[in-house]
mmCIF file of C-alpha atoms in Angstrom:
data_model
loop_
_atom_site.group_PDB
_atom_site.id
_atom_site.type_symbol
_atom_site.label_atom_id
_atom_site.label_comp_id
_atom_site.label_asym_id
_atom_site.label_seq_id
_atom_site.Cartn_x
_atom_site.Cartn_y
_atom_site.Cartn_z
ATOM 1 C CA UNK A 7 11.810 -10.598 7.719
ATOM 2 C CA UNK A 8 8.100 -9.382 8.841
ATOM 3 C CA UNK A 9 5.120 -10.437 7.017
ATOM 4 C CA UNK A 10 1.366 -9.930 7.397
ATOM 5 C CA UNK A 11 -1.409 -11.960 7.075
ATOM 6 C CA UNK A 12 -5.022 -11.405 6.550
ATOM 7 C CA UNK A 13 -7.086 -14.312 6.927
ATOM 8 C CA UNK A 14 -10.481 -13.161 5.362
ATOM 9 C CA UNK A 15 -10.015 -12.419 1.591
ATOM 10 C CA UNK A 16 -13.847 -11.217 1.692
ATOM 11 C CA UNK A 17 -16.744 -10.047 4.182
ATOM 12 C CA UNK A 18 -19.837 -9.166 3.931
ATOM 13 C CA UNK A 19 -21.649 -7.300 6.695
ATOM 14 C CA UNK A 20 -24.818 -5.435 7.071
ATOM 15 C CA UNK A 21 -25.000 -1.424 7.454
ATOM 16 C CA UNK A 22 -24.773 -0.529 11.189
ATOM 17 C CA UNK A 23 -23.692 -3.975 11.916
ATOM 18 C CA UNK A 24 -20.169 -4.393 14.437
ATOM 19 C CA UNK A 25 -16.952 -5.033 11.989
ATOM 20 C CA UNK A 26 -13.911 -6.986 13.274
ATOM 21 C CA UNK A 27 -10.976 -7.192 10.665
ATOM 22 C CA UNK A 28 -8.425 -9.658 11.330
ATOM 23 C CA UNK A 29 -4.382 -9.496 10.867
ATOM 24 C CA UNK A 30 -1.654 -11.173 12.239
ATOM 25 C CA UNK A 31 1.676 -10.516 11.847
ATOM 26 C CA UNK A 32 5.407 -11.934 11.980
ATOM 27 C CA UNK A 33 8.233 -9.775 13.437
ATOM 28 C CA UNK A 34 11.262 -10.125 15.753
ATOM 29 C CA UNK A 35 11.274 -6.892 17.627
ATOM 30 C CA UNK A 36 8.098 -4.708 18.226
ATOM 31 C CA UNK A 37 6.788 -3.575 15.282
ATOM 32 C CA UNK A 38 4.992 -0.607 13.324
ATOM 33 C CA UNK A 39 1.596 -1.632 12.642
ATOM 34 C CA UNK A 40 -0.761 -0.048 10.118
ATOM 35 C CA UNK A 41 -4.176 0.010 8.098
ATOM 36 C CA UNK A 42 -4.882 1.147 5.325
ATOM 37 C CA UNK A 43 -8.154 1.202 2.946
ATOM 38 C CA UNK A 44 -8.389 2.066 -0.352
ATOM 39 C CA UNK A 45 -11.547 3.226 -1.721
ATOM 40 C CA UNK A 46 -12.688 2.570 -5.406
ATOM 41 C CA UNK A 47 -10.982 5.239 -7.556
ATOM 42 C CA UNK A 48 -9.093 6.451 -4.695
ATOM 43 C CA UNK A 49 -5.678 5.474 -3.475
ATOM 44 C CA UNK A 50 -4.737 3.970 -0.298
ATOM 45 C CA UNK A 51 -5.254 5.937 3.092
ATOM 46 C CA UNK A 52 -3.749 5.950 6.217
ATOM 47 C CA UNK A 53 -6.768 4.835 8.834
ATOM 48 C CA UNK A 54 -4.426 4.364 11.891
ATOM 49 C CA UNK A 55 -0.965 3.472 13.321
ATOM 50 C CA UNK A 56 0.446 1.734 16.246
ATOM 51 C CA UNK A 57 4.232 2.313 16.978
ATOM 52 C CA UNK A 58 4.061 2.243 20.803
ATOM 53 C CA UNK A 59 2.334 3.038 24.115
ATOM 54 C CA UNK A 60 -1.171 2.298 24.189
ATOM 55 C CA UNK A 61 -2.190 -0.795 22.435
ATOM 56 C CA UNK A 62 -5.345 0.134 21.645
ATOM 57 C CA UNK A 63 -5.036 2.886 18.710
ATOM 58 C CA UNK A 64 -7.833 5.249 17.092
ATOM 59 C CA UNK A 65 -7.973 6.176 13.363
ATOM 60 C CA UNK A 66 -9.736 8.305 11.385
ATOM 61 C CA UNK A 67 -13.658 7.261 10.126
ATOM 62 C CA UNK A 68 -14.328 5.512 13.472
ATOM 63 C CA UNK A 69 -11.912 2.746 13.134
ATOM 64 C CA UNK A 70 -10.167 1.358 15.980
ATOM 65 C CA UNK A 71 -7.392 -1.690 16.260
ATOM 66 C CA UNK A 72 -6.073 -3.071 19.393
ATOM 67 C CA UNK A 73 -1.970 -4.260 18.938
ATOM 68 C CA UNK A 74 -2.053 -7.730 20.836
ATOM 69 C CA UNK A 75 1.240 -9.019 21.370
ATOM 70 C CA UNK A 76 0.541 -12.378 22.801
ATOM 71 C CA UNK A 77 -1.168 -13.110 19.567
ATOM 72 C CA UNK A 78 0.759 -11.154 16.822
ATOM 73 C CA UNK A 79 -2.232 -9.754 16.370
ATOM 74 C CA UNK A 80 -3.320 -6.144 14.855
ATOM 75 C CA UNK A 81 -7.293 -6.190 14.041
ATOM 76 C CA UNK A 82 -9.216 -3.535 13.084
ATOM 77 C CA UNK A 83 -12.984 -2.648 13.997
ATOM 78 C CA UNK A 84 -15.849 -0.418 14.112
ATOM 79 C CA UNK A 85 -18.737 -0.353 16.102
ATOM 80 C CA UNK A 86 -21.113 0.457 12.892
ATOM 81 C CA UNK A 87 -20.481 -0.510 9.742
ATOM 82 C CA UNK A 88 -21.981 2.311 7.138
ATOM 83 C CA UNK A 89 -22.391 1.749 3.581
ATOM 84 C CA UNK A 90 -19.544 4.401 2.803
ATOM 85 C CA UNK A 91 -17.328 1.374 4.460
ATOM 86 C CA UNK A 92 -17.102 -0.377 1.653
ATOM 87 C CA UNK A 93 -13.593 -0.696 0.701
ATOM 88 C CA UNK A 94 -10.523 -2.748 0.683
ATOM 89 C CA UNK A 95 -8.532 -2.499 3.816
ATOM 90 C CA UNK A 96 -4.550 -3.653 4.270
ATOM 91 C CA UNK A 97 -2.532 -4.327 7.300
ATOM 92 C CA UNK A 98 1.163 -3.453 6.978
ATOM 93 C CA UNK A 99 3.858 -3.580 9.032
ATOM 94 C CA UNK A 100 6.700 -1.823 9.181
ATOM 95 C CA UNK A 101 10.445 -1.869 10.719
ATOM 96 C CA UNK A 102 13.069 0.865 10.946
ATOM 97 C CA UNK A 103 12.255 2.847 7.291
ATOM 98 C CA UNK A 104 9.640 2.487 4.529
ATOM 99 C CA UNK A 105 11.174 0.686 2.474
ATOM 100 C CA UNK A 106 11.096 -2.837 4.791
ATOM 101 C CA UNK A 107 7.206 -1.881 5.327
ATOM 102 C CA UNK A 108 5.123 -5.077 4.329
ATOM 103 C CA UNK A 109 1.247 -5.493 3.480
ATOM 104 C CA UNK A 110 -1.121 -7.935 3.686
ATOM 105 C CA UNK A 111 -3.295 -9.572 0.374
ATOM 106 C CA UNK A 112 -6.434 -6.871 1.616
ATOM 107 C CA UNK A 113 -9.499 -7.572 3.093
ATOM 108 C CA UNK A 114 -12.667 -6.538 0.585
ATOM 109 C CA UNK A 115 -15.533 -5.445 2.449
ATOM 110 C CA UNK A 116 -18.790 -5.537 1.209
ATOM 111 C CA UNK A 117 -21.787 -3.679 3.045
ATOM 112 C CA UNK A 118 -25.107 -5.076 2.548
ATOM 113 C CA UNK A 119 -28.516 -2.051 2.772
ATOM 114 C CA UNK B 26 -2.982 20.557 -2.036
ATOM 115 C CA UNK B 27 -2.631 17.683 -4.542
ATOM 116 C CA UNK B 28 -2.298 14.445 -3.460
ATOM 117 C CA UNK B 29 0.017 11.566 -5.755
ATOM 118 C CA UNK B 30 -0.657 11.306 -9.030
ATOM 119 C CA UNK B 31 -0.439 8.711 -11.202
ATOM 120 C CA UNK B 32 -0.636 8.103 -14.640
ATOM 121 C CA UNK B 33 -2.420 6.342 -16.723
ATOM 122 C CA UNK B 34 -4.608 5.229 -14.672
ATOM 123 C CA UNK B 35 -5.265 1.638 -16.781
ATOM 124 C CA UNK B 36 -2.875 0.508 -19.792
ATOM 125 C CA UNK B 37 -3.793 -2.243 -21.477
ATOM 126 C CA UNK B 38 -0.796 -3.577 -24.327
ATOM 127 C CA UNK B 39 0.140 -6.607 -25.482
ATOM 128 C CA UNK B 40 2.970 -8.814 -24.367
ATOM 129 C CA UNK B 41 6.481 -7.456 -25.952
ATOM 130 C CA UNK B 42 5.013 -3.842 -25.827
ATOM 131 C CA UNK B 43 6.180 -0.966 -23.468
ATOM 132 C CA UNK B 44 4.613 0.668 -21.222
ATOM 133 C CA UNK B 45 5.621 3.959 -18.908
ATOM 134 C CA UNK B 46 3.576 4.412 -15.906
ATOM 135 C CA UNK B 47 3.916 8.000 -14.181
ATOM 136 C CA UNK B 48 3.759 9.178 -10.894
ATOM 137 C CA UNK B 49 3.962 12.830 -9.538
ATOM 138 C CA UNK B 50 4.434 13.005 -5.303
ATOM 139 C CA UNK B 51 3.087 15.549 -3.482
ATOM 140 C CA UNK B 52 5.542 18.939 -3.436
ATOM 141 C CA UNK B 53 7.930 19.298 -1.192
ATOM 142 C CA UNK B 54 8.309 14.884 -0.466
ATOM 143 C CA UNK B 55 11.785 14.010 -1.076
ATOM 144 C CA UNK B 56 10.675 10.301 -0.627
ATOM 145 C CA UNK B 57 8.812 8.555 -3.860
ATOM 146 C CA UNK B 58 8.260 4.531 -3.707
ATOM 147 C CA UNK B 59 6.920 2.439 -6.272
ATOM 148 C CA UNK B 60 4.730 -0.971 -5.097
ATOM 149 C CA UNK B 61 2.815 -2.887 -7.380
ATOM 150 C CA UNK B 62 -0.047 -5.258 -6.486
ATOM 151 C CA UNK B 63 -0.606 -8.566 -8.630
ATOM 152 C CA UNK B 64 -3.956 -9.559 -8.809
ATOM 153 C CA UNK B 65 -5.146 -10.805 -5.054
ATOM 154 C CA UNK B 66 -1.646 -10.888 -3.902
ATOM 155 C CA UNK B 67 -0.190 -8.109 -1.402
ATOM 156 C CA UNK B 68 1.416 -5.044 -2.455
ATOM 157 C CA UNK B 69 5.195 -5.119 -2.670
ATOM 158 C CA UNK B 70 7.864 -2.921 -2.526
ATOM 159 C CA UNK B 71 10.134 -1.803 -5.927
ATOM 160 C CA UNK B 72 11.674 0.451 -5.018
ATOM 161 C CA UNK B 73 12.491 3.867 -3.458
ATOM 162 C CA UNK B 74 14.044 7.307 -4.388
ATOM 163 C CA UNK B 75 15.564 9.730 -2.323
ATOM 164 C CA UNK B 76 15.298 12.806 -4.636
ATOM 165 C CA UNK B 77 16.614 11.565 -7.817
ATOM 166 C CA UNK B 78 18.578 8.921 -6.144
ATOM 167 C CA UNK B 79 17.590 5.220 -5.858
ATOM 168 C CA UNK B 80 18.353 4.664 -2.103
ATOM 169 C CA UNK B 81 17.116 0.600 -2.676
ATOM 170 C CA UNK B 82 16.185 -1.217 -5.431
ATOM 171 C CA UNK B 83 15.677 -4.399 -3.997
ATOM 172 C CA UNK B 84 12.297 -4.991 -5.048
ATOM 173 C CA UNK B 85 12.633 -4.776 -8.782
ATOM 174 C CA UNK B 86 11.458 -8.032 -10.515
ATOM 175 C CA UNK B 87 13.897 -8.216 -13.099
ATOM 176 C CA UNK B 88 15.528 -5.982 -15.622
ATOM 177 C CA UNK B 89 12.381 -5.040 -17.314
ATOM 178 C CA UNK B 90 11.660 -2.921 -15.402
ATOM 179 C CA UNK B 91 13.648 0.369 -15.293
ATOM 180 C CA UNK B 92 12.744 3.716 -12.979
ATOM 181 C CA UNK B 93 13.606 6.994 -13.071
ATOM 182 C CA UNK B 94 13.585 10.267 -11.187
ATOM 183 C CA UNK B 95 15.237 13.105 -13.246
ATOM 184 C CA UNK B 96 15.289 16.458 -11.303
ATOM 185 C CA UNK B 97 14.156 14.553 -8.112
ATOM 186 C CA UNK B 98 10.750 15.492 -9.327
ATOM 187 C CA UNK B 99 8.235 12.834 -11.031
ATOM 188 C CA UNK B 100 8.961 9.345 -11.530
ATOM 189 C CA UNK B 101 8.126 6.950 -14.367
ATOM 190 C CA UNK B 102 8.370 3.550 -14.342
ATOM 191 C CA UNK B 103 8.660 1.462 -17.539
ATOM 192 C CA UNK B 104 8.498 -1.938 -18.704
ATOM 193 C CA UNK B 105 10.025 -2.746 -21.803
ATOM 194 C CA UNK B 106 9.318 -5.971 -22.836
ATOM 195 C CA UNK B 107 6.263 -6.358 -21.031
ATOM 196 C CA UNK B 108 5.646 -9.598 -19.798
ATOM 197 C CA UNK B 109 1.758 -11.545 -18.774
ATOM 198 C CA UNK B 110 2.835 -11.935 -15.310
ATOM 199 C CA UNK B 111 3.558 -7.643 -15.366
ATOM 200 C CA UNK B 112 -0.260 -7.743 -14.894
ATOM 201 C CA UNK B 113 -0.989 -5.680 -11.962
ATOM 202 C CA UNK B 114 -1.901 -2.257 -10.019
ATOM 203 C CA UNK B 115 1.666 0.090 -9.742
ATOM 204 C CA UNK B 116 1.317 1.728 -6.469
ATOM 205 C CA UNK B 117 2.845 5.029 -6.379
ATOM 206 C CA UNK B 118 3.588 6.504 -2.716
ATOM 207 C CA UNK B 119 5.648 9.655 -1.526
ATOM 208 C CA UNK B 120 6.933 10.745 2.221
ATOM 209 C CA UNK B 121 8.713 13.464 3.562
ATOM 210 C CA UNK B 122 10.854 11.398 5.600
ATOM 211 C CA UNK B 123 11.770 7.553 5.091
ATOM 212 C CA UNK B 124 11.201 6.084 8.689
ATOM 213 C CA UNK B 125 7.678 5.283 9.384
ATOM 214 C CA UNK B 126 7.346 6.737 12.564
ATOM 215 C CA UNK B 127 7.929 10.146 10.625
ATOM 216 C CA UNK B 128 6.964 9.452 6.843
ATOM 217 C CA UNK B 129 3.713 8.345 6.675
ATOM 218 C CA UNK B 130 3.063 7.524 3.074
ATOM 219 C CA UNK B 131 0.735 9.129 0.858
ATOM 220 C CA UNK B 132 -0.336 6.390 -2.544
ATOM 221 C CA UNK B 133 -1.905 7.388 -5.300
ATOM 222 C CA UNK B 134 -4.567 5.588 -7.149
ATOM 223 C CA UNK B 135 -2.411 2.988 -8.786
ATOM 224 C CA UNK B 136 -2.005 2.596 -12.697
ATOM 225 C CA UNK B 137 -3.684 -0.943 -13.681
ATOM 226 C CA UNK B 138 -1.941 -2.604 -15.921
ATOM 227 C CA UNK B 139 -3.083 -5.277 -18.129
ATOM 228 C CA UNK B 140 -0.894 -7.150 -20.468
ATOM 229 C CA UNK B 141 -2.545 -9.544 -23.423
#
């Protein structure tokens, strides 16, 4: 079964400052990748997919993540961080239907004036 | 158009009470999924509904829990006993298809709920 991991339970960066957001994942075949964020009082958003083809996807809000297969790896970053940022983001992946989709524990990003 | 909504959006009860969490998808999404979120863990999967049908169910804790979709419209969710370890944010998502390459989910807010 796939499973996500998200190594950094909290970060802290300054506004305008480069952010790198770091998943891995586990999965047999190639999988669906995702991130979400969820915003306080809002619910979780869709900020980007990868399913196939270019492994280096855009998102909305001027997130990118580059799908590295040689290191199960899906990360997520921005060139500058603004204060609106601040958030909790999730990696998920997915397999053949919703219901097998997986998250992460979320990343909580916290950007500093 | 409205997003998911869910309802309430915190509940607070004590252990042995019941509690009904509410969630209505967007229009027209056939697809409504209930996740829930213990505190710093991931977000799971409960379970999913396919109009008023429950296409898996796999992810339900125990029998505590019971969900419902009458009329393939809203769904509620209720525990009854609740429990400490119920603690948690119930993720509410719908799609108009099930596959992910096609049904990208929409969440709502989540309903928080704390049990005493």
């Amino acid at each position: 079964a796939q499973s996500v991991t998200q190594p950094d339970i909290h970060i802290t960066v300054s506004e305008g400052a480069s952010l790198e957001l770091r998943c891995n994942y586990s999965y047999g075949a190639t999988p669906y990748l995702f991130w979400y964020v969820q915003s306080p009082g809002q619910g979780l958003q869709l900020l980007l997919k990868y399913f196939s083809g270019d492994t280096l996807v855009q998102g909305i809000k001027g997130f990118e993540a580059e799908f590295k297969r040689s290191q199960s790896s899906f990360n997520l970053r921005k060139p500058s961080v603004h204060w609106s940022d601040a958030a909790e983001y999730f990696c998920a992946v997915g397999a053949h239907n919703n219901n097998d989709m997986r998250f992460g524990a979320g990343t909580r990003l916290t950007v500093k004036p | 158009e409205a997003g998911v909504t869910q309802f309430p959006s915190h509940s607070v009860i004590e252990k042995g009470q019941t509690v009904t969490l509410r969630c209505d998808p967007i229009s027209g999404h056939d697809n409504l999924y209930w996740y829930r979120r213990v505190m710093g863990k991931e977000i799971k999967f409960l379970l999913h509904f396919v109009k008023e049908s429950k296409q898996d169910e796999s992810g339900m804790p125990n029998n505590r829990f019971l969900a419902e979709r009458t009329g393939g419209t809203y769904s509620t969710l209720k525990v009854q006993p609740a429990e400490l370890e119920d603690s948690g944010v119930y993720f509410c998502a719908s799609s108009q298809d099930q596959g992910p390459s096609t049904g990208e989910l929409f969440f709502g807010e989540g309903s928080r709920l704390t049990v005493l």
